[in-house]
PDB file of C-alpha atoms in Angstrom:
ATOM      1  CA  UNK A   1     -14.488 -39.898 -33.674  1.00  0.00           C
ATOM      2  CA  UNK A   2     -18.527 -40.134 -33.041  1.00  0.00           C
ATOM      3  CA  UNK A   3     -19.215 -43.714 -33.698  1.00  0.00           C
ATOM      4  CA  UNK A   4     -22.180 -44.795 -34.569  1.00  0.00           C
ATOM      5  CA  UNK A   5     -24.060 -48.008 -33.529  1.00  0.00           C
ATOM      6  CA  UNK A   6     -26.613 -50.010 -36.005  1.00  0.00           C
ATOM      7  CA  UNK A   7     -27.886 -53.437 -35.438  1.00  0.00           C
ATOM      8  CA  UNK A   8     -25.836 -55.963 -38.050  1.00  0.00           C
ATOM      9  CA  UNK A   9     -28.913 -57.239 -40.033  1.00  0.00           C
ATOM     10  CA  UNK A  10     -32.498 -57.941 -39.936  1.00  0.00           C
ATOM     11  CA  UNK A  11     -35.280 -60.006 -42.136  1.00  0.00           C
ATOM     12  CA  UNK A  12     -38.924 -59.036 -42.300  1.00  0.00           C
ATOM     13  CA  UNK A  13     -41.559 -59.904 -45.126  1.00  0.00           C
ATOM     14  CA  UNK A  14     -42.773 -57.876 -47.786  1.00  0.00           C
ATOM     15  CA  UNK A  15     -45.837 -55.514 -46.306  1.00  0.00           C
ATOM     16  CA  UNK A  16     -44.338 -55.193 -43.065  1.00  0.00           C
ATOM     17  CA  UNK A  17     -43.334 -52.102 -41.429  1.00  0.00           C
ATOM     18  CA  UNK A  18     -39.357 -52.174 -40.953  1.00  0.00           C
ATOM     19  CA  UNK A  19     -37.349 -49.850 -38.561  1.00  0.00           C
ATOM     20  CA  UNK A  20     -33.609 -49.632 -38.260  1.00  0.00           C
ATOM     21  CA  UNK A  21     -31.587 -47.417 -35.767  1.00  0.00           C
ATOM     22  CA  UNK A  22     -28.300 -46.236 -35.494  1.00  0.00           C
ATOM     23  CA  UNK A  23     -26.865 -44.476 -31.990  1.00  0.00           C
ATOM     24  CA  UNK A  24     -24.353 -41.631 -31.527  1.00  0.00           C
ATOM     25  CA  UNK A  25     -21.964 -42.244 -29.333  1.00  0.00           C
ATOM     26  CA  UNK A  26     -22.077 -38.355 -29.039  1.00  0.00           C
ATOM     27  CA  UNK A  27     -24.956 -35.888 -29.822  1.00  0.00           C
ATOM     28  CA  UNK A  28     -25.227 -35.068 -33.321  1.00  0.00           C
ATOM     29  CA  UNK A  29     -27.892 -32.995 -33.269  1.00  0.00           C
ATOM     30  CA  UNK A  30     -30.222 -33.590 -36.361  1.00  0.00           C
ATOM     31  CA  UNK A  31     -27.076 -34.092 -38.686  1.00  0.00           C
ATOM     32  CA  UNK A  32     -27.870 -37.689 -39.297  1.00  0.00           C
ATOM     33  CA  UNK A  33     -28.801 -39.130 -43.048  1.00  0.00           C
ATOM     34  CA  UNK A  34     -29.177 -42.574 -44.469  1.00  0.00           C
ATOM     35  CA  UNK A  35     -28.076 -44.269 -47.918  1.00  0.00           C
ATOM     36  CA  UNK A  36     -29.573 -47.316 -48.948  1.00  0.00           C
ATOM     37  CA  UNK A  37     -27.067 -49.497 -50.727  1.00  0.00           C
ATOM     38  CA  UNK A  38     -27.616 -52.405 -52.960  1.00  0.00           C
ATOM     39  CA  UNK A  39     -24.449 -54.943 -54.446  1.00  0.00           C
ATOM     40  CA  UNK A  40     -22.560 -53.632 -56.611  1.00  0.00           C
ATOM     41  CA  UNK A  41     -24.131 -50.141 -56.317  1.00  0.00           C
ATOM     42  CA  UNK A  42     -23.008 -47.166 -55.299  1.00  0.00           C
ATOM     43  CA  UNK A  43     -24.363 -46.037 -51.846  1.00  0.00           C
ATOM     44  CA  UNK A  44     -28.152 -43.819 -52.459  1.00  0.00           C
ATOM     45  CA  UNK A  45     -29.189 -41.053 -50.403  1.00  0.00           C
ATOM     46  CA  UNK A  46     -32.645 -41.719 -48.626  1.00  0.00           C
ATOM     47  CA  UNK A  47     -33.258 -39.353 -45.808  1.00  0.00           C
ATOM     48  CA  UNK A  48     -31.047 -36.130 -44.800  1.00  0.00           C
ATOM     49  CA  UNK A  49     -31.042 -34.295 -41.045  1.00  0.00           C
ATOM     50  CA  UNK A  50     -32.906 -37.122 -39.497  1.00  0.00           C
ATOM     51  CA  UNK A  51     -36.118 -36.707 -41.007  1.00  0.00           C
ATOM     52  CA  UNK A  52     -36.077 -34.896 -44.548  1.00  0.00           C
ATOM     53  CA  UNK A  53     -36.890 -37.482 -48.014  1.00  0.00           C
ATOM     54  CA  UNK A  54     -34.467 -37.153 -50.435  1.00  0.00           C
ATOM     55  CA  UNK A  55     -35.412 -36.428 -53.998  1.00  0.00           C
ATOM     56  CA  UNK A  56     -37.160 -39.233 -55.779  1.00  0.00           C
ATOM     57  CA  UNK A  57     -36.843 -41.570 -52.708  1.00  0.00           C
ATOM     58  CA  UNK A  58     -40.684 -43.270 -51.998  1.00  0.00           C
ATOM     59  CA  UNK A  59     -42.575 -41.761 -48.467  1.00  0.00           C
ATOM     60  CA  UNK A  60     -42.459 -45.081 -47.356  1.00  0.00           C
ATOM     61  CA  UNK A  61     -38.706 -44.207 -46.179  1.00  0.00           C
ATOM     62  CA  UNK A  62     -39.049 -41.926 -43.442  1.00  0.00           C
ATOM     63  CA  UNK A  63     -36.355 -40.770 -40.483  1.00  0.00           C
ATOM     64  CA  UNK A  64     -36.745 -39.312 -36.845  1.00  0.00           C
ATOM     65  CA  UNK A  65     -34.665 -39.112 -34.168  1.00  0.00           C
ATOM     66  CA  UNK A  66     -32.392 -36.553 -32.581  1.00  0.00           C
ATOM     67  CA  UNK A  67     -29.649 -35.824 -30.485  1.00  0.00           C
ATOM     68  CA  UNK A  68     -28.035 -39.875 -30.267  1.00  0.00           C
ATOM     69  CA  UNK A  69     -30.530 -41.947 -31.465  1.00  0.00           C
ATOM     70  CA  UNK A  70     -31.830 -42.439 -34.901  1.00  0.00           C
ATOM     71  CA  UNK A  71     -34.479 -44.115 -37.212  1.00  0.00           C
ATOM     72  CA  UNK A  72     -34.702 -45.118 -40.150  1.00  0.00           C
ATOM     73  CA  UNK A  73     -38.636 -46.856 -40.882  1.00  0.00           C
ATOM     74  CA  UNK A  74     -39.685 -48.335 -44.093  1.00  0.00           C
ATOM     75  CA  UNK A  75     -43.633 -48.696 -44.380  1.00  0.00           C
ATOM     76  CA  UNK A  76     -44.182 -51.144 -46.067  1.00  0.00           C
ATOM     77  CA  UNK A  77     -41.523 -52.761 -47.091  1.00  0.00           C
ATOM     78  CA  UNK A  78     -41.164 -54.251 -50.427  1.00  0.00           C
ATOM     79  CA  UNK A  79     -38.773 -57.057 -52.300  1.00  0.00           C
ATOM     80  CA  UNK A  80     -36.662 -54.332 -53.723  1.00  0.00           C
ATOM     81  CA  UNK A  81     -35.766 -52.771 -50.501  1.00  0.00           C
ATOM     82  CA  UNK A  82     -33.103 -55.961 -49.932  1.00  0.00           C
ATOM     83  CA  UNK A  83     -30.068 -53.399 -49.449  1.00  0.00           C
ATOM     84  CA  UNK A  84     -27.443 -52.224 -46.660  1.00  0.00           C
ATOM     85  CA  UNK A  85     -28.643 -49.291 -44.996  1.00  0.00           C
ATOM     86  CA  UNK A  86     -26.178 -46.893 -43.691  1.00  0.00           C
ATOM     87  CA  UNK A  87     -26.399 -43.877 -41.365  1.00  0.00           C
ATOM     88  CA  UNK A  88     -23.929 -41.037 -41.453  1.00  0.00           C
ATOM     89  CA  UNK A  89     -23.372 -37.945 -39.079  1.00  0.00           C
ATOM     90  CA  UNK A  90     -22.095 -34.831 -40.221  1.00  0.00           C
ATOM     91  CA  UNK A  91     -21.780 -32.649 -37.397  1.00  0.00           C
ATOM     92  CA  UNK A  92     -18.868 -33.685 -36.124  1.00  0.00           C
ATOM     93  CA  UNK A  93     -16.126 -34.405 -38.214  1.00  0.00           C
ATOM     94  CA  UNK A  94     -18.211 -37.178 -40.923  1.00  0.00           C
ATOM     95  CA  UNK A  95     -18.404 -40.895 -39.501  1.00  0.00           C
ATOM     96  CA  UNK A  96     -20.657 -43.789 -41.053  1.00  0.00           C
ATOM     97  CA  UNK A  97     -22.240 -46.551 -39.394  1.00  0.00           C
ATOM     98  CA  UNK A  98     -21.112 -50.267 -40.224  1.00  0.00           C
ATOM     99  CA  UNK A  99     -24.528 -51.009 -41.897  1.00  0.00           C
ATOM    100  CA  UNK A 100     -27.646 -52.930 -41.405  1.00  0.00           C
ATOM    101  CA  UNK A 101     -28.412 -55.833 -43.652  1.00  0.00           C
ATOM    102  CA  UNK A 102     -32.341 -56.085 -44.632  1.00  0.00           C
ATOM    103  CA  UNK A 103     -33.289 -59.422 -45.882  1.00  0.00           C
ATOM    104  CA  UNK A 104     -36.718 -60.387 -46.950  1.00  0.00           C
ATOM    105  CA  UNK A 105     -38.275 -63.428 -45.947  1.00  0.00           C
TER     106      UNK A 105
ATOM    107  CA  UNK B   1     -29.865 -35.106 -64.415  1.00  0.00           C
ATOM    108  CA  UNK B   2     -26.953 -34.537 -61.603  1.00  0.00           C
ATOM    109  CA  UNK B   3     -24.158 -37.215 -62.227  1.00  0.00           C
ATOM    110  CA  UNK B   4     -20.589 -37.953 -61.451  1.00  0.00           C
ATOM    111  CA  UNK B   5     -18.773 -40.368 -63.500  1.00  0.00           C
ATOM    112  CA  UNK B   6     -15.541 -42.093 -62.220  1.00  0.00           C
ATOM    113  CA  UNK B   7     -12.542 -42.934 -63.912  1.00  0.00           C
ATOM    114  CA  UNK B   8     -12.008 -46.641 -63.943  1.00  0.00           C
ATOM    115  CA  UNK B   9     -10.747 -49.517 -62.150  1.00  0.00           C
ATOM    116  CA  UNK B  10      -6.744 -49.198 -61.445  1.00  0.00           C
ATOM    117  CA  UNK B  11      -4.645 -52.027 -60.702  1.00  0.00           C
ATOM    118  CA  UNK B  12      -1.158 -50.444 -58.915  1.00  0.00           C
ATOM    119  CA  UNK B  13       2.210 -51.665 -57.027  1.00  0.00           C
ATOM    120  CA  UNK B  14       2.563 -51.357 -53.970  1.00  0.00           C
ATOM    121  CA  UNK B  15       5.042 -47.746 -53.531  1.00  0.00           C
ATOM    122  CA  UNK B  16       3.140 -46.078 -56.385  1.00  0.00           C
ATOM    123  CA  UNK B  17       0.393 -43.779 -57.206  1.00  0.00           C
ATOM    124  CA  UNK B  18      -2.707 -43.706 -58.643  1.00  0.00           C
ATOM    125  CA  UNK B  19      -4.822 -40.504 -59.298  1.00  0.00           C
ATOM    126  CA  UNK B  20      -8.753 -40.927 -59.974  1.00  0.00           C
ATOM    127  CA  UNK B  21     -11.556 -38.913 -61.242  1.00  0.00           C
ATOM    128  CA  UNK B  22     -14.784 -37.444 -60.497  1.00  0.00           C
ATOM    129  CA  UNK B  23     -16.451 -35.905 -64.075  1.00  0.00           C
ATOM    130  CA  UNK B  24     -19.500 -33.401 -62.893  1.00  0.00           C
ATOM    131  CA  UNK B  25     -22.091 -33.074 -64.858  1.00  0.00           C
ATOM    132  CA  UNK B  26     -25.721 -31.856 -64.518  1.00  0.00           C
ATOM    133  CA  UNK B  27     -25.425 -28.872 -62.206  1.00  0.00           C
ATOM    134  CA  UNK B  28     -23.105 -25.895 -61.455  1.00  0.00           C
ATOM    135  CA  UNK B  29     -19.815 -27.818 -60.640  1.00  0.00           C
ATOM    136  CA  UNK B  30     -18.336 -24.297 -58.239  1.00  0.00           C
ATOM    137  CA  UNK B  31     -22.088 -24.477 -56.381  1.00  0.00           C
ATOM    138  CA  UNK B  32     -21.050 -27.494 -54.120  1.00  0.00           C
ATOM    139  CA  UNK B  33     -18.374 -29.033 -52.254  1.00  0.00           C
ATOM    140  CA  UNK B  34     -17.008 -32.958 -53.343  1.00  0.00           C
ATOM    141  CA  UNK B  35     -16.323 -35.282 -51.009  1.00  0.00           C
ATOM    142  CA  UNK B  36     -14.424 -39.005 -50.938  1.00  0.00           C
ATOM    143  CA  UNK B  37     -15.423 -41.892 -49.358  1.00  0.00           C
ATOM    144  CA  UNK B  38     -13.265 -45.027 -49.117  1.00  0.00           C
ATOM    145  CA  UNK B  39     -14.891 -48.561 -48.744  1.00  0.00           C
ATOM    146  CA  UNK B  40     -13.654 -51.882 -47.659  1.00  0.00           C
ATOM    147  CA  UNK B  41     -15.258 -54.734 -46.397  1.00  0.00           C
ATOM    148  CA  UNK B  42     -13.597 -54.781 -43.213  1.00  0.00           C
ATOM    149  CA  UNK B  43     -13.501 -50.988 -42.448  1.00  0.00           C
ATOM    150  CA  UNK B  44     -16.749 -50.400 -44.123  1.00  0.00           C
ATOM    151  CA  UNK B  45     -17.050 -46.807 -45.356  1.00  0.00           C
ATOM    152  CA  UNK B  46     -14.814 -44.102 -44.407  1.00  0.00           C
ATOM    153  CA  UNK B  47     -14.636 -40.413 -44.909  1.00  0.00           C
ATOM    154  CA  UNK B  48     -11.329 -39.431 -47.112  1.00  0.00           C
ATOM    155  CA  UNK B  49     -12.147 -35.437 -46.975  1.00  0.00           C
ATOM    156  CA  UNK B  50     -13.653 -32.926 -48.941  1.00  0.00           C
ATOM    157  CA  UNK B  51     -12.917 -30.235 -51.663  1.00  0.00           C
ATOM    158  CA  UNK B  52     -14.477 -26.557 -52.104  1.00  0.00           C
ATOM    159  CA  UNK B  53     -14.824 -26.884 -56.203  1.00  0.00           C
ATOM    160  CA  UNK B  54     -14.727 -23.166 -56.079  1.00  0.00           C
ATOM    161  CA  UNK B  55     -11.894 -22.343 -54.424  1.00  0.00           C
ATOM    162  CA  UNK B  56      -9.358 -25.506 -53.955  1.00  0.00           C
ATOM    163  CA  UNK B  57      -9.249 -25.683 -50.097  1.00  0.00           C
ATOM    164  CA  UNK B  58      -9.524 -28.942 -48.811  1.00  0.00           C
ATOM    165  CA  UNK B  59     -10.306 -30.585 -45.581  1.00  0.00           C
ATOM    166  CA  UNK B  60      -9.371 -34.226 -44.986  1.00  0.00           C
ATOM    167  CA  UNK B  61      -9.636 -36.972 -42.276  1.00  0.00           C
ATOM    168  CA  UNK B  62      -7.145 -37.005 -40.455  1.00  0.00           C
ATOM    169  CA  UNK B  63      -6.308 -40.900 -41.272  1.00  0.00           C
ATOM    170  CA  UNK B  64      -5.848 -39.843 -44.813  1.00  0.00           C
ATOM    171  CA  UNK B  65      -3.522 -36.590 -44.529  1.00  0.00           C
ATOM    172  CA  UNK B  66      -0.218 -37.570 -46.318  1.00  0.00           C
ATOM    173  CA  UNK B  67      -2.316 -40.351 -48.152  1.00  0.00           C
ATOM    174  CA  UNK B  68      -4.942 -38.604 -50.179  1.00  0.00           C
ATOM    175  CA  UNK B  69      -4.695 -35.353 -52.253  1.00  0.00           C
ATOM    176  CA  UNK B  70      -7.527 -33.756 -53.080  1.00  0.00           C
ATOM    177  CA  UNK B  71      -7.399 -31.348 -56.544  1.00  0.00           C
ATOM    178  CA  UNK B  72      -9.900 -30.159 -58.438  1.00  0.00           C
ATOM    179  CA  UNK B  73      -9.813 -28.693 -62.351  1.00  0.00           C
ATOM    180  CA  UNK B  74     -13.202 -26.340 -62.817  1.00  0.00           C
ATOM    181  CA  UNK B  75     -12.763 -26.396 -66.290  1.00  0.00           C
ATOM    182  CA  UNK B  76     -13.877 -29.530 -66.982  1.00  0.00           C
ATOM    183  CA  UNK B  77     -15.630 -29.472 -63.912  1.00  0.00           C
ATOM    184  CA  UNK B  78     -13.530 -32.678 -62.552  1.00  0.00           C
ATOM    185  CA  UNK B  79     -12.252 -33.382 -59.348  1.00  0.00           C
ATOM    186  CA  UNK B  80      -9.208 -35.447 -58.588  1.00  0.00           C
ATOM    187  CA  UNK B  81      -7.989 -37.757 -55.839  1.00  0.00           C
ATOM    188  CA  UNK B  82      -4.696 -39.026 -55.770  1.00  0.00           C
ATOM    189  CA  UNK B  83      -3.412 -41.524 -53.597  1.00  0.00           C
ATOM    190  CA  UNK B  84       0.244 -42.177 -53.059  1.00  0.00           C
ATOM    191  CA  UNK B  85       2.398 -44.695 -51.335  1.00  0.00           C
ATOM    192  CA  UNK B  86       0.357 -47.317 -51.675  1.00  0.00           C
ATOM    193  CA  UNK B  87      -0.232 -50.325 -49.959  1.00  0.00           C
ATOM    194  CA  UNK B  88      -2.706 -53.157 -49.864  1.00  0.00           C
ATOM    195  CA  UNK B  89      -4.904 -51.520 -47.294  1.00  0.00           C
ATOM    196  CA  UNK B  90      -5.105 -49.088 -49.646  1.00  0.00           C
ATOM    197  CA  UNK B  91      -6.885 -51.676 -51.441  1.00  0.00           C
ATOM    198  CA  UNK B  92     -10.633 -50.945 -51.771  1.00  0.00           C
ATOM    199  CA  UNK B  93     -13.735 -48.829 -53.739  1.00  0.00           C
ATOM    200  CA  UNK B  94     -13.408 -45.103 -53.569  1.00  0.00           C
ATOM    201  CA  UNK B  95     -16.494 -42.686 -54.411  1.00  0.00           C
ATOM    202  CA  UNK B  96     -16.977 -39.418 -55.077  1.00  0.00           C
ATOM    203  CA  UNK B  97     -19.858 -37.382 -53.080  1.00  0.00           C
ATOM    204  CA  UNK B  98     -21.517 -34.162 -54.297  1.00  0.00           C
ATOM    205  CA  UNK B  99     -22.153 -32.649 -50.442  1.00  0.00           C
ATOM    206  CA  UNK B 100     -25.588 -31.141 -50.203  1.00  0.00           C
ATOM    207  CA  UNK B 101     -26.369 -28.233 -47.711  1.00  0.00           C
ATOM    208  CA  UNK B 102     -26.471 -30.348 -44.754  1.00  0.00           C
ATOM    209  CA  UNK B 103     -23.273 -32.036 -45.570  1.00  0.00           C
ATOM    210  CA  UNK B 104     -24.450 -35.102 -47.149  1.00  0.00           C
ATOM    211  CA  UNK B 105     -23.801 -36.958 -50.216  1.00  0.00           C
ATOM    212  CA  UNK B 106     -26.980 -36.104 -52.270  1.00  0.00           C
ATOM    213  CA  UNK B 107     -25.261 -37.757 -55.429  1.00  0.00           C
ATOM    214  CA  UNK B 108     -22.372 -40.442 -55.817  1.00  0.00           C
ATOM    215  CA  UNK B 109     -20.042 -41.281 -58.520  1.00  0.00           C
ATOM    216  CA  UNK B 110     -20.070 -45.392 -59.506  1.00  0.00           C
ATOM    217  CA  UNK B 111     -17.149 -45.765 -57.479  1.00  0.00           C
ATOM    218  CA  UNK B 112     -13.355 -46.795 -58.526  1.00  0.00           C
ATOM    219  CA  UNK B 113     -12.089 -50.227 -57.607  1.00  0.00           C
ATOM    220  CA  UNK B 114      -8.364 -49.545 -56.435  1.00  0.00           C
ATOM    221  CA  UNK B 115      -6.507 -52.854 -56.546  1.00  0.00           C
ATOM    222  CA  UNK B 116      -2.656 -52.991 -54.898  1.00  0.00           C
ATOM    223  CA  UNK B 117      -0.925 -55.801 -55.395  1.00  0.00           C
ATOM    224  CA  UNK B 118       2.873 -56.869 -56.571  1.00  0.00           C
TER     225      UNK B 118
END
């Protein structure tokens, strides 16, 4: 299975520019999206292949990466972007990554 | 508006079967595949498998083969997951996915709370 790799959590302030990655442990190309997920919620999609905004998501979300290692930036963030952020890979057989915890100071 | 509603929460013995639902709404149901996610605390999230709405065929993880069944019922544009011999791993939320063209989840159901316990 391609496992991938994000940091556990992190805490910025609201206005600040926010970026969290997640790493392949195999190429997967561009095939890399991210949910946002709040309690109690059901997972949202954000960003699909790396870089593309989903519908209705905010351009302060945006993605890059390639290959093994991913972003996921939020500029800037605000209070209601408290929320697990997940990555997923689906160019090898689908795999999620364990999820980073935003807090806001 | 695009939307899959879940069946609800199901509280089952451990041995038995439960069988949840995904209700499509909002789009053409045959146009895309559904997938099923299974989430835990301690696992996180994990991919069940998917179903082609159009033609049956399924494609699971293979963690989940003999575990999960995947069925589908295009005229009321549901999908179906039923899980069998349970046990209290099997204890967790399960979601429904709408896969877009890149093979994400574009929309999710509300999820089902699946509670095994004697």
């Amino acid at each position: 299975d391609t496992v991938l790799t994000q940091s556990p959590a992190l805490a910025v302030s609201p206005g600040e520019r926010v970026s969290i990655s997640c790493r392949a442990s195999e190429g997967v190309n561009s095939y890399m999206h991210w949910y946002q997920q709040k309690p109690g919620q059901q997972p949202k999609l954000l960003i699909y292949k790396a870089s593309n905004l989903a519908s209705g998501v905010p351009a302060r979300f945006s993605g890059s990466g390639s290959g093994t290692d991913f972003t996921l930036t939020i500029d800037p963030v605000e209070a209601d972007d408290t929320a697990t952020y997940f990555c997923q890979q689906s160019w090898n057989d689908p795999t999620f990554g364990a999820g980073t915890k935003l807090e806001l100071k | 508006q695009v939307q899959l509603q879940q069946s609800g929460a199901e509280l089952a013995k451990p041995g038995s079967s439960v069988k949840i639902s995904c209700k499509a709404s909002g789009y053409t149901f045959t146009s895309y595949y559904i997938s099923w996610i299974k989430q835990t605390t301690g696992q996180g999230l994990e991919y069940i498998g998917y179903i082609n709405t159009g033609s049956g065929g399924t494609n699971y993880n293979e963690k989940f083969k003999g575990k999960a069944t995947l069925t589908v019922d295009k005229s009321s544009s549901t999908a179906f997951m039923q899980l069998s011999s349970l046990t209290p791993d099997d204890s967790a939320v399960y979601y429904c996915a709408r896969l877009g063209a890149n093979w994400e989840g574009d929309y999710w159901g509300q999820g089902v709370m699946v509670t095994v316990s004697s």
